[in-house]
Amino acid sequence: MVGDRLETVDVSKHPDPTIPPSDLSLADIERRHSRPMLWSAFIMVLLVVLVAPYWVGRFFAVHRTEAVVRHLSAYSLQGLAFSSWAVTVVMVTCLAMSIVVTRRVVWTVLFLLALAVEQFIGGVALLRFDFWYSTYVVYGPSAGLLNAVNLGIVSAMLGVAVFAVLFVGLLVVIRKESPLNVLTQGWASMILFFAIEVIALLIVLMGGLLAPTV
């Protein structure tokens, strides 16, 4: 209605289509954005970062044992556990940020760097399922130093596992309209993650798991 009159207004009379005709299917368009070469390069770099630093660390553990013990003896067991825990938490955080944020390249590079450091530390500490035995065989009475390093890494990874189970449980149990649904969103999830990680670290530091070096 314009005043007291009823008028007809043409919404659109574009003479030519703005989108040119194309023979590409949806699969073709998705294939253009998949970037298989980039993913292949990333996977190759990831494999190198997973393997090479760990074996360099093992080389130091086996062939430079006295030097490793001499350098680590300057730190407390709690400090060593905290350092390895911090490196692992930074690595996982960078991985999460590379998935959820738009500027993924920076966070992916930081993740690869943190992963390389974590793998090197794990190699020096002979990280494996039975690291208590392997560290004692190589480092002897000084094995407590390397066990503290391993416990820091293990506590951080266990924190990740607990957070993953809890997060999935919250997604399943909490309804969308529930106020508790905020725990599954954004920075609230990051705060929950760091809270779980701090609890895991405190268990290692204060739970009597750090055996003194003989």
PDB file of C-alpha atoms in Angstrom:
ATOM      1  CA  MET A   1       0.000   0.000   0.000  1.00  0.00           C
ATOM      2  CA  VAL A   2       1.331   3.425  -0.994  1.00  0.00           C
ATOM      3  CA  GLY A   3      -0.927   5.951   0.667  1.00  0.00           C
ATOM      4  CA  ASP A   4      -4.399   4.721  -0.097  1.00  0.00           C
ATOM      5  CA  ARG A   5      -3.434   2.984  -3.345  1.00  0.00           C
ATOM      6  CA  LEU A   6      -2.335  -0.585  -4.026  1.00  0.00           C
ATOM      7  CA  GLU A   7       0.779  -0.661  -6.240  1.00  0.00           C
ATOM      8  CA  THR A   8       2.759  -3.561  -7.703  1.00  0.00           C
ATOM      9  CA  VAL A   9       6.544  -3.353  -7.326  1.00  0.00           C
ATOM     10  CA  ASP A  10       8.852  -5.522  -9.442  1.00  0.00           C
ATOM     11  CA  VAL A  11      11.434  -7.078  -7.124  1.00  0.00           C
ATOM     12  CA  SER A  12      13.937  -8.139  -9.778  1.00  0.00           C
ATOM     13  CA  LYS A  13      14.088  -7.954 -13.549  1.00  0.00           C
ATOM     14  CA  HIS A  14      17.747  -8.713 -14.180  1.00  0.00           C
ATOM     15  CA  PRO A  15      18.077  -9.379 -17.936  1.00  0.00           C
ATOM     16  CA  ASP A  16      21.066 -11.708 -17.675  1.00  0.00           C
ATOM     17  CA  PRO A  17      21.972 -14.415 -15.135  1.00  0.00           C
ATOM     18  CA  THR A  18      24.756 -13.372 -12.763  1.00  0.00           C
ATOM     19  CA  ILE A  19      26.099 -16.922 -12.385  1.00  0.00           C
ATOM     20  CA  PRO A  20      27.488 -18.379 -15.618  1.00  0.00           C
ATOM     21  CA  PRO A  21      26.461 -21.908 -16.577  1.00  0.00           C
ATOM     22  CA  SER A  22      28.897 -24.622 -15.548  1.00  0.00           C
ATOM     23  CA  ASP A  23      29.319 -28.339 -16.148  1.00  0.00           C
ATOM     24  CA  LEU A  24      31.088 -28.859 -12.810  1.00  0.00           C
ATOM     25  CA  SER A  25      29.349 -31.129 -10.344  1.00  0.00           C
ATOM     26  CA  LEU A  26      29.369 -30.687  -6.575  1.00  0.00           C
ATOM     27  CA  ALA A  27      31.998 -33.439  -6.344  1.00  0.00           C
ATOM     28  CA  ASP A  28      34.223 -31.529  -8.779  1.00  0.00           C
ATOM     29  CA  ILE A  29      33.912 -28.345  -6.728  1.00  0.00           C
ATOM     30  CA  GLU A  30      34.733 -30.186  -3.499  1.00  0.00           C
ATOM     31  CA  ARG A  31      37.694 -31.846  -5.197  1.00  0.00           C
ATOM     32  CA  ARG A  32      39.086 -28.427  -6.109  1.00  0.00           C
ATOM     33  CA  HIS A  33      39.087 -27.409  -2.448  1.00  0.00           C
ATOM     34  CA  SER A  34      40.480 -30.696  -1.096  1.00  0.00           C
ATOM     35  CA  ARG A  35      44.140 -29.846  -1.883  1.00  0.00           C
ATOM     36  CA  PRO A  36      45.477 -33.420  -1.900  1.00  0.00           C
ATOM     37  CA  MET A  37      49.078 -32.313  -2.475  1.00  0.00           C
ATOM     38  CA  LEU A  38      48.985 -30.076   0.593  1.00  0.00           C
ATOM     39  CA  TRP A  39      47.564 -32.868   2.734  1.00  0.00           C
ATOM     40  CA  SER A  40      50.158 -35.312   1.413  1.00  0.00           C
ATOM     41  CA  ALA A  41      52.957 -32.892   2.286  1.00  0.00           C
ATOM     42  CA  PHE A  42      51.501 -32.372   5.758  1.00  0.00           C
ATOM     43  CA  ILE A  43      51.268 -36.109   6.394  1.00  0.00           C
ATOM     44  CA  MET A  44      54.878 -36.615   5.273  1.00  0.00           C
ATOM     45  CA  VAL A  45      56.097 -33.800   7.543  1.00  0.00           C
ATOM     46  CA  LEU A  46      54.020 -35.204  10.400  1.00  0.00           C
ATOM     47  CA  LEU A  47      55.578 -38.643  10.008  1.00  0.00           C
ATOM     48  CA  VAL A  48      59.075 -37.149   9.981  1.00  0.00           C
ATOM     49  CA  VAL A  49      58.320 -35.078  13.086  1.00  0.00           C
ATOM     50  CA  LEU A  50      56.926 -38.140  14.845  1.00  0.00           C
ATOM     51  CA  VAL A  51      59.899 -40.385  14.110  1.00  0.00           C
ATOM     52  CA  ALA A  52      63.088 -38.326  13.682  1.00  0.00           C
ATOM     53  CA  PRO A  53      63.153 -36.312  16.957  1.00  0.00           C
ATOM     54  CA  TYR A  54      62.303 -39.405  19.002  1.00  0.00           C
ATOM     55  CA  TRP A  55      65.219 -41.382  17.571  1.00  0.00           C
ATOM     56  CA  VAL A  56      67.568 -38.435  18.006  1.00  0.00           C
ATOM     57  CA  GLY A  57      66.518 -38.366  21.638  1.00  0.00           C
ATOM     58  CA  ARG A  58      67.130 -42.098  21.979  1.00  0.00           C
ATOM     59  CA  PHE A  59      70.589 -41.606  20.479  1.00  0.00           C
ATOM     60  CA  PHE A  60      71.406 -39.099  23.212  1.00  0.00           C
ATOM     61  CA  ALA A  61      69.981 -41.453  25.829  1.00  0.00           C
ATOM     62  CA  VAL A  62      72.123 -44.400  24.745  1.00  0.00           C
ATOM     63  CA  HIS A  63      75.324 -42.693  23.577  1.00  0.00           C
ATOM     64  CA  ARG A  64      75.363 -39.496  25.676  1.00  0.00           C
ATOM     65  CA  THR A  65      73.947 -40.869  28.901  1.00  0.00           C
ATOM     66  CA  GLU A  66      76.324 -39.086  31.260  1.00  0.00           C
ATOM     67  CA  ALA A  67      75.770 -35.740  29.540  1.00  0.00           C
ATOM     68  CA  VAL A  68      71.985 -36.146  29.778  1.00  0.00           C
ATOM     69  CA  VAL A  69      72.162 -36.998  33.481  1.00  0.00           C
ATOM     70  CA  ARG A  70      74.541 -34.115  34.159  1.00  0.00           C
ATOM     71  CA  HIS A  71      72.220 -31.579  32.534  1.00  0.00           C
ATOM     72  CA  LEU A  72      69.037 -32.919  34.118  1.00  0.00           C
ATOM     73  CA  SER A  73      70.553 -33.171  37.595  1.00  0.00           C
ATOM     74  CA  ALA A  74      70.425 -29.380  37.862  1.00  0.00           C
ATOM     75  CA  TYR A  75      66.609 -29.527  38.039  1.00  0.00           C
ATOM     76  CA  SER A  76      64.182 -30.937  40.576  1.00  0.00           C
ATOM     77  CA  LEU A  77      61.890 -33.842  39.794  1.00  0.00           C
ATOM     78  CA  GLN A  78      58.884 -31.544  40.032  1.00  0.00           C
ATOM     79  CA  GLY A  79      60.488 -29.112  37.578  1.00  0.00           C
ATOM     80  CA  LEU A  80      61.211 -31.848  35.055  1.00  0.00           C
ATOM     81  CA  ALA A  81      57.681 -33.229  35.298  1.00  0.00           C
ATOM     82  CA  PHE A  82      56.195 -29.750  34.905  1.00  0.00           C
ATOM     83  CA  SER A  83      58.388 -28.963  31.878  1.00  0.00           C
ATOM     84  CA  SER A  84      57.438 -32.088  29.944  1.00  0.00           C
ATOM     85  CA  TRP A  85      53.787 -31.626  30.952  1.00  0.00           C
ATOM     86  CA  ALA A  86      53.837 -28.026  29.696  1.00  0.00           C
ATOM     87  CA  VAL A  87      55.352 -28.985  26.326  1.00  0.00           C
ATOM     88  CA  THR A  88      52.701 -31.671  25.823  1.00  0.00           C
ATOM     89  CA  VAL A  89      49.839 -29.349  26.790  1.00  0.00           C
ATOM     90  CA  VAL A  90      51.130 -26.682  24.395  1.00  0.00           C
ATOM     91  CA  MET A  91      51.310 -29.290  21.636  1.00  0.00           C
ATOM     92  CA  VAL A  92      47.710 -30.421  22.175  1.00  0.00           C
ATOM     93  CA  THR A  93      46.490 -26.826  22.446  1.00  0.00           C
ATOM     94  CA  CYS A  94      48.135 -25.890  19.142  1.00  0.00           C
ATOM     95  CA  LEU A  95      46.551 -28.921  17.509  1.00  0.00           C
ATOM     96  CA  ALA A  96      43.106 -27.923  18.791  1.00  0.00           C
ATOM     97  CA  MET A  97      43.562 -24.326  17.651  1.00  0.00           C
ATOM     98  CA  SER A  98      44.672 -25.452  14.193  1.00  0.00           C
ATOM     99  CA  ILE A  99      41.338 -27.265  13.885  1.00  0.00           C
ATOM    100  CA  VAL A 100      38.910 -24.669  15.239  1.00  0.00           C
ATOM    101  CA  VAL A 101      40.344 -21.316  14.087  1.00  0.00           C
ATOM    102  CA  THR A 102      40.536 -19.880  10.586  1.00  0.00           C
ATOM    103  CA  ARG A 103      44.272 -19.093  10.508  1.00  0.00           C
ATOM    104  CA  ARG A 104      45.313 -22.721  10.626  1.00  0.00           C
ATOM    105  CA  VAL A 105      48.767 -22.424   9.086  1.00  0.00           C
ATOM    106  CA  VAL A 106      50.349 -20.649  12.053  1.00  0.00           C
ATOM    107  CA  TRP A 107      48.855 -23.016  14.598  1.00  0.00           C
ATOM    108  CA  THR A 108      49.744 -26.048  12.493  1.00  0.00           C
ATOM    109  CA  VAL A 109      53.389 -24.954  12.333  1.00  0.00           C
ATOM    110  CA  LEU A 110      53.406 -24.361  16.095  1.00  0.00           C
ATOM    111  CA  PHE A 111      51.864 -27.802  16.607  1.00  0.00           C
ATOM    112  CA  LEU A 112      54.567 -29.469  14.525  1.00  0.00           C
ATOM    113  CA  LEU A 113      57.308 -27.620  16.422  1.00  0.00           C
ATOM    114  CA  ALA A 114      55.824 -28.533  19.806  1.00  0.00           C
ATOM    115  CA  LEU A 115      55.370 -32.135  18.650  1.00  0.00           C
ATOM    116  CA  ALA A 116      59.030 -32.298  17.612  1.00  0.00           C
ATOM    117  CA  VAL A 117      60.122 -31.050  21.048  1.00  0.00           C
ATOM    118  CA  GLU A 118      57.797 -33.481  22.807  1.00  0.00           C
ATOM    119  CA  GLN A 119      59.041 -36.407  20.721  1.00  0.00           C
ATOM    120  CA  PHE A 120      62.669 -35.463  21.385  1.00  0.00           C
ATOM    121  CA  ILE A 121      62.012 -35.296  25.119  1.00  0.00           C
ATOM    122  CA  GLY A 122      60.210 -38.633  24.944  1.00  0.00           C
ATOM    123  CA  GLY A 123      63.169 -40.148  23.111  1.00  0.00           C
ATOM    124  CA  VAL A 124      65.658 -38.911  25.699  1.00  0.00           C
ATOM    125  CA  ALA A 125      63.430 -40.269  28.478  1.00  0.00           C
ATOM    126  CA  LEU A 126      62.871 -43.558  26.590  1.00  0.00           C
ATOM    127  CA  LEU A 127      59.116 -43.083  26.737  1.00  0.00           C
ATOM    128  CA  ARG A 128      57.235 -46.346  26.242  1.00  0.00           C
ATOM    129  CA  PHE A 129      54.704 -48.494  28.084  1.00  0.00           C
ATOM    130  CA  ASP A 130      57.358 -49.960  30.401  1.00  0.00           C
ATOM    131  CA  PHE A 131      59.519 -46.859  30.724  1.00  0.00           C
ATOM    132  CA  TRP A 132      60.228 -47.628  34.384  1.00  0.00           C
ATOM    133  CA  TYR A 133      62.269 -50.629  33.284  1.00  0.00           C
ATOM    134  CA  SER A 134      63.937 -49.060  30.240  1.00  0.00           C
ATOM    135  CA  THR A 135      65.041 -45.908  32.073  1.00  0.00           C
ATOM    136  CA  TYR A 136      66.559 -47.991  34.875  1.00  0.00           C
ATOM    137  CA  VAL A 137      68.470 -50.154  32.380  1.00  0.00           C
ATOM    138  CA  VAL A 138      69.983 -47.127  30.607  1.00  0.00           C
ATOM    139  CA  TYR A 139      70.249 -44.525  33.369  1.00  0.00           C
ATOM    140  CA  GLY A 140      70.643 -46.735  36.421  1.00  0.00           C
ATOM    141  CA  PRO A 141      70.400 -44.834  39.730  1.00  0.00           C
ATOM    142  CA  SER A 142      69.536 -41.618  37.878  1.00  0.00           C
ATOM    143  CA  ALA A 143      66.402 -43.121  36.317  1.00  0.00           C
ATOM    144  CA  GLY A 144      64.196 -41.062  38.633  1.00  0.00           C
ATOM    145  CA  LEU A 145      65.014 -37.936  36.628  1.00  0.00           C
ATOM    146  CA  LEU A 146      63.782 -39.457  33.375  1.00  0.00           C
ATOM    147  CA  ASN A 147      60.793 -41.083  35.055  1.00  0.00           C
ATOM    148  CA  ALA A 148      59.700 -37.596  36.146  1.00  0.00           C
ATOM    149  CA  VAL A 149      59.927 -36.420  32.518  1.00  0.00           C
ATOM    150  CA  ASN A 150      57.848 -39.373  31.360  1.00  0.00           C
ATOM    151  CA  LEU A 151      55.252 -38.865  34.081  1.00  0.00           C
ATOM    152  CA  GLY A 152      54.782 -35.271  32.947  1.00  0.00           C
ATOM    153  CA  ILE A 153      54.045 -36.404  29.392  1.00  0.00           C
ATOM    154  CA  VAL A 154      51.827 -39.282  30.528  1.00  0.00           C
ATOM    155  CA  SER A 155      49.804 -37.055  32.875  1.00  0.00           C
ATOM    156  CA  ALA A 156      49.173 -34.546  30.085  1.00  0.00           C
ATOM    157  CA  MET A 157      48.016 -37.242  27.671  1.00  0.00           C
ATOM    158  CA  LEU A 158      45.784 -38.816  30.323  1.00  0.00           C
ATOM    159  CA  GLY A 159      44.288 -35.371  30.875  1.00  0.00           C
ATOM    160  CA  VAL A 160      43.518 -35.183  27.157  1.00  0.00           C
ATOM    161  CA  ALA A 161      41.825 -38.594  27.309  1.00  0.00           C
ATOM    162  CA  VAL A 162      39.725 -37.621  30.346  1.00  0.00           C
ATOM    163  CA  PHE A 163      38.698 -34.354  28.697  1.00  0.00           C
ATOM    164  CA  ALA A 164      37.734 -36.139  25.467  1.00  0.00           C
ATOM    165  CA  VAL A 165      35.534 -38.636  27.323  1.00  0.00           C
ATOM    166  CA  LEU A 166      33.956 -35.908  29.450  1.00  0.00           C
ATOM    167  CA  PHE A 167      33.381 -33.622  26.461  1.00  0.00           C
ATOM    168  CA  VAL A 168      31.691 -36.347  24.434  1.00  0.00           C
ATOM    169  CA  GLY A 169      29.620 -37.279  27.474  1.00  0.00           C
ATOM    170  CA  LEU A 170      28.465 -33.679  27.864  1.00  0.00           C
ATOM    171  CA  LEU A 171      27.505 -33.538  24.181  1.00  0.00           C
ATOM    172  CA  VAL A 172      25.393 -36.661  24.593  1.00  0.00           C
ATOM    173  CA  VAL A 173      23.804 -35.973  27.988  1.00  0.00           C
ATOM    174  CA  ILE A 174      23.244 -32.202  28.080  1.00  0.00           C
ATOM    175  CA  ARG A 175      20.277 -30.886  26.140  1.00  0.00           C
ATOM    176  CA  LYS A 176      20.701 -27.965  23.771  1.00  0.00           C
ATOM    177  CA  GLU A 177      18.493 -25.686  25.870  1.00  0.00           C
ATOM    178  CA  SER A 178      20.251 -26.568  29.146  1.00  0.00           C
ATOM    179  CA  PRO A 179      22.451 -23.845  30.717  1.00  0.00           C
ATOM    180  CA  LEU A 180      25.173 -26.478  31.160  1.00  0.00           C
ATOM    181  CA  ASN A 181      25.479 -26.602  27.372  1.00  0.00           C
ATOM    182  CA  VAL A 182      27.904 -23.668  27.672  1.00  0.00           C
ATOM    183  CA  LEU A 183      30.541 -26.186  28.825  1.00  0.00           C
ATOM    184  CA  THR A 184      30.684 -27.583  25.289  1.00  0.00           C
ATOM    185  CA  GLN A 185      31.224 -24.255  23.571  1.00  0.00           C
ATOM    186  CA  GLY A 186      34.222 -22.075  22.809  1.00  0.00           C
ATOM    187  CA  TRP A 187      36.502 -20.908  25.566  1.00  0.00           C
ATOM    188  CA  ALA A 188      34.461 -22.706  28.236  1.00  0.00           C
ATOM    189  CA  SER A 189      35.692 -25.986  26.752  1.00  0.00           C
ATOM    190  CA  MET A 190      39.284 -24.703  26.804  1.00  0.00           C
ATOM    191  CA  ILE A 191      38.944 -23.688  30.467  1.00  0.00           C
ATOM    192  CA  LEU A 192      37.589 -27.151  31.271  1.00  0.00           C
ATOM    193  CA  PHE A 193      40.492 -28.723  29.390  1.00  0.00           C
ATOM    194  CA  PHE A 194      43.122 -26.720  31.276  1.00  0.00           C
ATOM    195  CA  ALA A 195      41.401 -27.426  34.598  1.00  0.00           C
ATOM    196  CA  ILE A 196      41.605 -31.169  33.951  1.00  0.00           C
ATOM    197  CA  GLU A 197      45.243 -30.856  32.880  1.00  0.00           C
ATOM    198  CA  VAL A 198      46.169 -28.944  36.050  1.00  0.00           C
ATOM    199  CA  ILE A 199      44.487 -31.619  38.171  1.00  0.00           C
ATOM    200  CA  ALA A 200      46.457 -34.324  36.331  1.00  0.00           C
ATOM    201  CA  LEU A 201      49.697 -32.417  36.949  1.00  0.00           C
ATOM    202  CA  LEU A 202      48.927 -31.949  40.645  1.00  0.00           C
ATOM    203  CA  ILE A 203      48.309 -35.683  41.000  1.00  0.00           C
ATOM    204  CA  VAL A 204      51.800 -36.342  39.649  1.00  0.00           C
ATOM    205  CA  LEU A 205      53.488 -33.625  41.700  1.00  0.00           C
ATOM    206  CA  MET A 206      51.749 -34.342  44.992  1.00  0.00           C
ATOM    207  CA  GLY A 207      50.673 -37.955  44.661  1.00  0.00           C
ATOM    208  CA  GLY A 208      54.000 -39.511  45.557  1.00  0.00           C
ATOM    209  CA  LEU A 209      54.658 -40.750  42.011  1.00  0.00           C
ATOM    210  CA  LEU A 210      57.999 -38.960  41.665  1.00  0.00           C
ATOM    211  CA  ALA A 211      60.616 -41.328  43.041  1.00  0.00           C
ATOM    212  CA  PRO A 212      63.811 -39.584  44.232  1.00  0.00           C
ATOM    213  CA  THR A 213      67.039 -40.239  42.392  1.00  0.00           C
ATOM    214  CA  VAL A 214      69.314 -42.645  44.206  1.00  0.00           C
TER     215      VAL A 214
END
